[in-house]
Amino acid sequence: WLPKAHVEAPIAGSMVLAAVLLKLGGYGIIRMAPTNISTTLIYPMIAMATWGVIMTGLTCLRKTDLKALIAYSSVGHMGLVASATLIQTPWSTSGAVILMIAHGLTSSMLFCLANMLYERTNTRMLIAMRGMHKAMPLMTSYWLIASLTNLALPPTINLIGEIQIMTTLFNWSPLTIMMTAMGATITAIYSLQMFMTTQQGHLTKDSKETYPAQTRELLIMLLHALPILLLTLNLELIY
């Protein structure tokens, strides 16, 4: 139901759902997992969570709806968070908290960028949004920041959280490294594909009169990018 909720909700609802409500769910798992989940249930749940990372990534590769693509990407990242919280070690919980904060900023930023393109093109189809670099060159910088943080480019906090989770999963079971590595690779592919499709190429006939980015839109993007940069420079701010 989560991708449907993301796609059908207005932009404010999508941003709040990605940045706040999903983190409340992660917090609930952290608080309830040590007492209410038996060890026999942890194994299939972690296996489903890590398998979900791969399945949502493969779904993103074939999505033509930009907002649905970002929604499925959000679900995939939260699969890593769920698997880390269920292992119940200090290292896994720390990685889950870091990834939740990083994902909240990145996913909200991507949804806001997608809505800016929707307001100008009146469509969410990727093929109709190509060439936006020529219409909004400054916004391309924020698209690049959001896409690179989504694929966990070093040394962003997204990478720190994913590395901690992958390390914890590998110590728990070495077989999980195949699933997490495949999920990370697929994430990098569709994130770069999303950036190249929307920003490169020739403008469509309907997009040639697209107005440039407004000050309020640039301010919203700055308020997303600045915390990511500050947390990357000083991770102790989280603690």
Short mmCIF file of C-alpha atoms in Angstrom, two decimals:
data_model
loop_
_atom_site.label_atom_id
_atom_site.label_comp_id
_atom_site.label_asym_id
_atom_site.label_seq_id
_atom_site.Cartn_x
_atom_site.Cartn_y
_atom_site.Cartn_z
CA TRP A 1 0.00 0.00 0.00
CA LEU A 2 2.92 2.39 0.62
CA PRO A 3 3.82 3.17 -3.03
CA LYS A 4 0.13 3.77 -3.75
CA ALA A 5 -0.08 6.16 -0.82
CA HIS A 6 3.02 8.01 -2.01
CA VAL A 7 1.77 8.36 -5.57
CA GLU A 8 -1.80 9.37 -4.78
CA ALA A 9 -0.95 11.80 -1.98
CA PRO A 10 -0.29 15.50 -2.61
CA ILE A 11 3.31 16.63 -2.45
CA ALA A 12 3.09 17.72 1.21
CA GLY A 13 1.66 14.32 2.14
CA SER A 14 4.39 12.46 0.26
CA MET A 15 7.14 14.51 1.92
CA VAL A 16 5.71 14.06 5.42
CA LEU A 17 5.11 10.34 4.82
CA ALA A 18 8.67 9.77 3.60
CA ALA A 19 10.45 12.04 6.07
CA VAL A 20 8.47 11.54 9.29
CA LEU A 21 5.89 8.74 9.31
CA LEU A 22 8.20 6.02 8.00
CA LYS A 23 10.71 6.98 10.69
CA LEU A 24 8.03 6.59 13.35
CA GLY A 25 7.55 3.05 12.05
CA GLY A 26 11.28 2.40 12.30
CA TYR A 27 11.31 3.81 15.82
CA GLY A 28 8.44 1.52 16.73
CA ILE A 29 10.37 -1.52 15.46
CA ILE A 30 13.43 -0.48 17.47
CA ARG A 31 11.35 -0.15 20.65
CA MET A 32 9.21 -3.28 20.20
CA ALA A 33 11.62 -5.75 18.55
CA PRO A 34 13.61 -6.75 21.68
CA THR A 35 10.47 -7.78 23.59
CA ASN A 36 7.80 -8.88 21.12
CA ILE A 37 9.66 -10.71 18.33
CA SER A 38 11.02 -14.19 18.96
CA THR A 39 14.30 -15.36 17.47
CA THR A 40 12.51 -17.89 15.26
CA LEU A 41 10.53 -15.11 13.58
CA ILE A 42 13.56 -12.89 13.00
CA TYR A 43 15.07 -15.16 10.32
CA PRO A 44 12.18 -15.10 7.81
CA MET A 45 11.50 -11.41 8.46
CA ILE A 46 15.11 -10.39 7.76
CA ALA A 47 15.15 -12.62 4.67
CA MET A 48 11.96 -10.96 3.40
CA ALA A 49 13.33 -7.48 4.14
CA THR A 50 16.59 -8.05 2.26
CA TRP A 51 14.78 -9.76 -0.61
CA GLY A 52 12.42 -6.78 -0.72
CA VAL A 53 15.41 -4.48 -1.32
CA ILE A 54 16.19 -6.37 -4.54
CA MET A 55 12.57 -6.64 -5.69
CA THR A 56 11.81 -2.95 -5.19
CA GLY A 57 15.04 -2.06 -7.00
CA LEU A 58 14.10 -4.22 -9.97
CA THR A 59 10.66 -2.58 -9.94
CA CYS A 60 12.30 0.85 -10.05
CA LEU A 61 14.25 -0.14 -13.17
CA ARG A 62 11.06 -0.57 -15.18
CA LYS A 63 8.98 2.26 -13.71
CA THR A 64 8.02 5.09 -16.07
CA ASP A 65 6.19 7.12 -13.40
CA LEU A 66 8.76 9.31 -11.62
CA LYS A 67 6.84 9.55 -8.35
CA ALA A 68 6.23 5.80 -8.26
CA LEU A 69 9.93 5.21 -8.89
CA ILE A 70 10.88 7.35 -5.89
CA ALA A 71 8.20 5.65 -3.78
CA TYR A 72 9.52 2.15 -4.50
CA SER A 73 13.06 3.39 -3.84
CA SER A 74 11.88 4.61 -0.44
CA VAL A 75 10.39 1.20 0.34
CA GLY A 76 13.66 -0.50 -0.60
CA HIS A 77 15.74 1.64 1.73
CA MET A 78 13.35 1.02 4.60
CA GLY A 79 13.81 -2.71 4.01
CA LEU A 80 17.44 -2.27 5.02
CA VAL A 81 16.35 -0.37 8.11
CA ALA A 82 13.88 -3.09 9.11
CA SER A 83 16.46 -5.85 8.70
CA ALA A 84 19.01 -3.92 10.78
CA THR A 85 16.64 -3.19 13.65
CA LEU A 86 15.62 -6.84 13.92
CA ILE A 87 19.21 -7.97 14.54
CA GLN A 88 19.17 -5.92 17.78
CA THR A 89 22.84 -5.02 18.15
CA PRO A 90 24.18 -1.54 18.96
CA TRP A 91 25.97 -1.37 15.60
CA SER A 92 22.84 -2.31 13.61
CA THR A 93 20.62 0.09 15.55
CA SER A 94 23.11 2.91 15.00
CA GLY A 95 23.22 2.19 11.26
CA ALA A 96 19.42 2.05 11.08
CA VAL A 97 19.08 5.44 12.81
CA ILE A 98 21.66 7.04 10.52
CA LEU A 99 20.03 5.61 7.39
CA MET A 100 16.56 6.69 8.53
CA ILE A 101 17.71 10.29 8.98
CA ALA A 102 19.57 10.27 5.67
CA HIS A 103 16.65 8.64 3.87
CA GLY A 104 14.18 11.12 5.34
CA LEU A 105 16.09 14.07 3.89
CA THR A 106 16.91 12.43 0.54
CA SER A 107 13.49 10.94 -0.16
CA SER A 108 11.67 14.15 0.77
CA MET A 109 14.02 16.08 -1.51
CA LEU A 110 13.35 13.73 -4.42
CA PHE A 111 9.58 13.94 -3.99
CA CYS A 112 9.77 17.74 -3.94
CA LEU A 113 11.91 17.79 -7.09
CA ALA A 114 9.49 15.42 -8.83
CA ASN A 115 6.59 17.70 -7.95
CA MET A 116 8.42 20.72 -9.38
CA LEU A 117 8.71 18.92 -12.70
CA TYR A 118 5.07 17.82 -12.51
CA GLU A 119 3.92 21.42 -12.02
CA ARG A 120 5.74 22.41 -15.22
CA THR A 121 4.96 19.43 -17.45
CA ASN A 122 1.60 18.24 -16.01
CA THR A 123 2.81 14.66 -16.26
CA ARG A 124 4.82 12.23 -14.16
CA MET A 125 6.13 10.21 -17.10
CA LEU A 126 9.92 10.16 -17.30
CA ILE A 127 10.02 10.36 -21.09
CA ALA A 128 8.09 13.67 -21.03
CA MET A 129 10.51 15.28 -18.55
CA ARG A 130 13.74 14.92 -20.48
CA GLY A 131 16.07 17.83 -21.12
CA MET A 132 15.20 19.78 -17.96
CA HIS A 133 18.83 20.82 -17.61
CA LYS A 134 18.28 23.32 -20.43
CA ALA A 135 15.14 24.78 -18.84
CA MET A 136 16.29 24.75 -15.17
CA PRO A 137 20.10 24.49 -15.02
CA LEU A 138 20.34 25.44 -11.34
CA MET A 139 17.83 22.78 -10.32
CA THR A 140 20.00 20.17 -12.04
CA SER A 141 22.54 20.64 -9.24
CA TYR A 142 19.95 19.64 -6.66
CA TRP A 143 18.86 16.71 -8.81
CA LEU A 144 22.49 15.56 -8.86
CA ILE A 145 22.83 15.92 -5.08
CA ALA A 146 19.59 14.02 -4.45
CA SER A 147 20.44 11.24 -6.91
CA LEU A 148 23.96 10.74 -5.57
CA THR A 149 22.85 10.68 -1.95
CA ASN A 150 20.09 8.23 -2.88
CA LEU A 151 22.68 5.81 -4.27
CA ALA A 152 24.90 6.35 -1.18
CA LEU A 153 27.86 8.11 -2.72
CA PRO A 154 30.91 8.39 -0.42
CA PRO A 155 31.25 10.13 2.00
CA THR A 156 27.56 10.93 2.54
CA ILE A 157 25.71 9.75 5.63
CA ASN A 158 23.65 7.43 3.41
CA LEU A 159 26.79 5.40 2.75
CA ILE A 160 27.75 5.35 6.43
CA GLY A 161 24.34 3.98 7.39
CA GLU A 162 24.31 1.38 4.61
CA ILE A 163 27.86 0.23 5.38
CA GLN A 164 27.00 -0.25 9.04
CA ILE A 165 23.88 -2.22 8.13
CA MET A 166 25.70 -4.35 5.54
CA THR A 167 28.50 -5.09 8.01
CA THR A 168 26.01 -6.12 10.67
CA LEU A 169 24.09 -8.33 8.28
CA PHE A 170 27.32 -9.94 7.06
CA ASN A 171 28.38 -10.72 10.65
CA TRP A 172 24.93 -12.16 11.29
CA SER A 173 24.96 -14.29 8.11
CA PRO A 174 27.60 -14.07 5.33
CA LEU A 175 24.98 -15.00 2.71
CA THR A 176 23.29 -11.63 3.12
CA ILE A 177 26.23 -9.85 1.47
CA MET A 178 25.03 -11.09 -1.93
CA MET A 179 21.56 -9.64 -1.47
CA THR A 180 22.67 -6.32 0.01
CA ALA A 181 25.41 -5.85 -2.60
CA MET A 182 22.95 -6.59 -5.41
CA GLY A 183 20.46 -4.17 -3.91
CA ALA A 184 23.09 -1.42 -3.67
CA THR A 185 24.12 -1.99 -7.29
CA ILE A 186 20.53 -1.83 -8.55
CA THR A 187 19.97 1.34 -6.51
CA ALA A 188 22.94 3.00 -8.19
CA ILE A 189 21.65 2.00 -11.64
CA TYR A 190 18.12 3.36 -11.31
CA SER A 191 19.27 6.51 -9.48
CA LEU A 192 21.64 7.42 -12.30
CA GLN A 193 19.04 6.41 -14.87
CA MET A 194 16.50 8.71 -13.21
CA PHE A 195 18.93 11.62 -13.24
CA MET A 196 20.02 11.11 -16.85
CA THR A 197 16.47 10.65 -18.13
CA THR A 198 15.10 13.81 -16.54
CA GLN A 199 18.06 16.13 -17.12
CA GLN A 200 19.72 15.06 -20.37
CA GLY A 201 18.39 15.03 -23.92
CA HIS A 202 16.28 17.47 -25.88
CA LEU A 203 13.32 19.33 -24.48
CA THR A 204 9.91 18.17 -25.63
CA LYS A 205 7.65 20.58 -27.49
CA ASP A 206 5.46 21.03 -24.43
CA SER A 207 8.44 21.79 -22.17
CA LYS A 208 10.15 24.50 -24.22
CA GLU A 209 8.28 27.25 -22.38
CA THR A 210 9.07 25.88 -18.92
CA TYR A 211 9.67 28.67 -16.43
CA PRO A 212 12.88 28.55 -14.35
CA ALA A 213 13.11 27.61 -10.70
CA GLN A 214 11.62 30.10 -8.26
CA THR A 215 13.26 31.41 -5.11
CA ARG A 216 10.94 29.48 -2.78
CA GLU A 217 11.74 26.24 -4.61
CA LEU A 218 15.47 26.83 -4.37
CA LEU A 219 15.10 27.61 -0.67
CA ILE A 220 13.25 24.34 -0.08
CA MET A 221 16.02 22.44 -1.84
CA LEU A 222 18.67 24.26 0.17
CA LEU A 223 16.93 23.32 3.42
CA HIS A 224 17.17 19.66 2.34
CA ALA A 225 20.72 19.73 1.01
CA LEU A 226 22.24 21.74 3.86
CA PRO A 227 21.44 19.21 6.64
CA ILE A 228 22.79 16.40 4.45
CA LEU A 229 26.04 18.32 4.02
CA LEU A 230 26.32 19.24 7.71
CA LEU A 231 25.66 15.67 8.87
CA THR A 232 28.19 14.37 6.34
CA LEU A 233 30.83 16.73 7.72
CA ASN A 234 29.99 16.02 11.37
CA LEU A 235 28.10 12.79 12.00
CA GLU A 236 28.16 13.37 15.77
CA LEU A 237 25.29 15.83 15.31
CA ILE A 238 22.95 12.81 15.13
CA TYR A 239 23.96 11.66 18.58
#
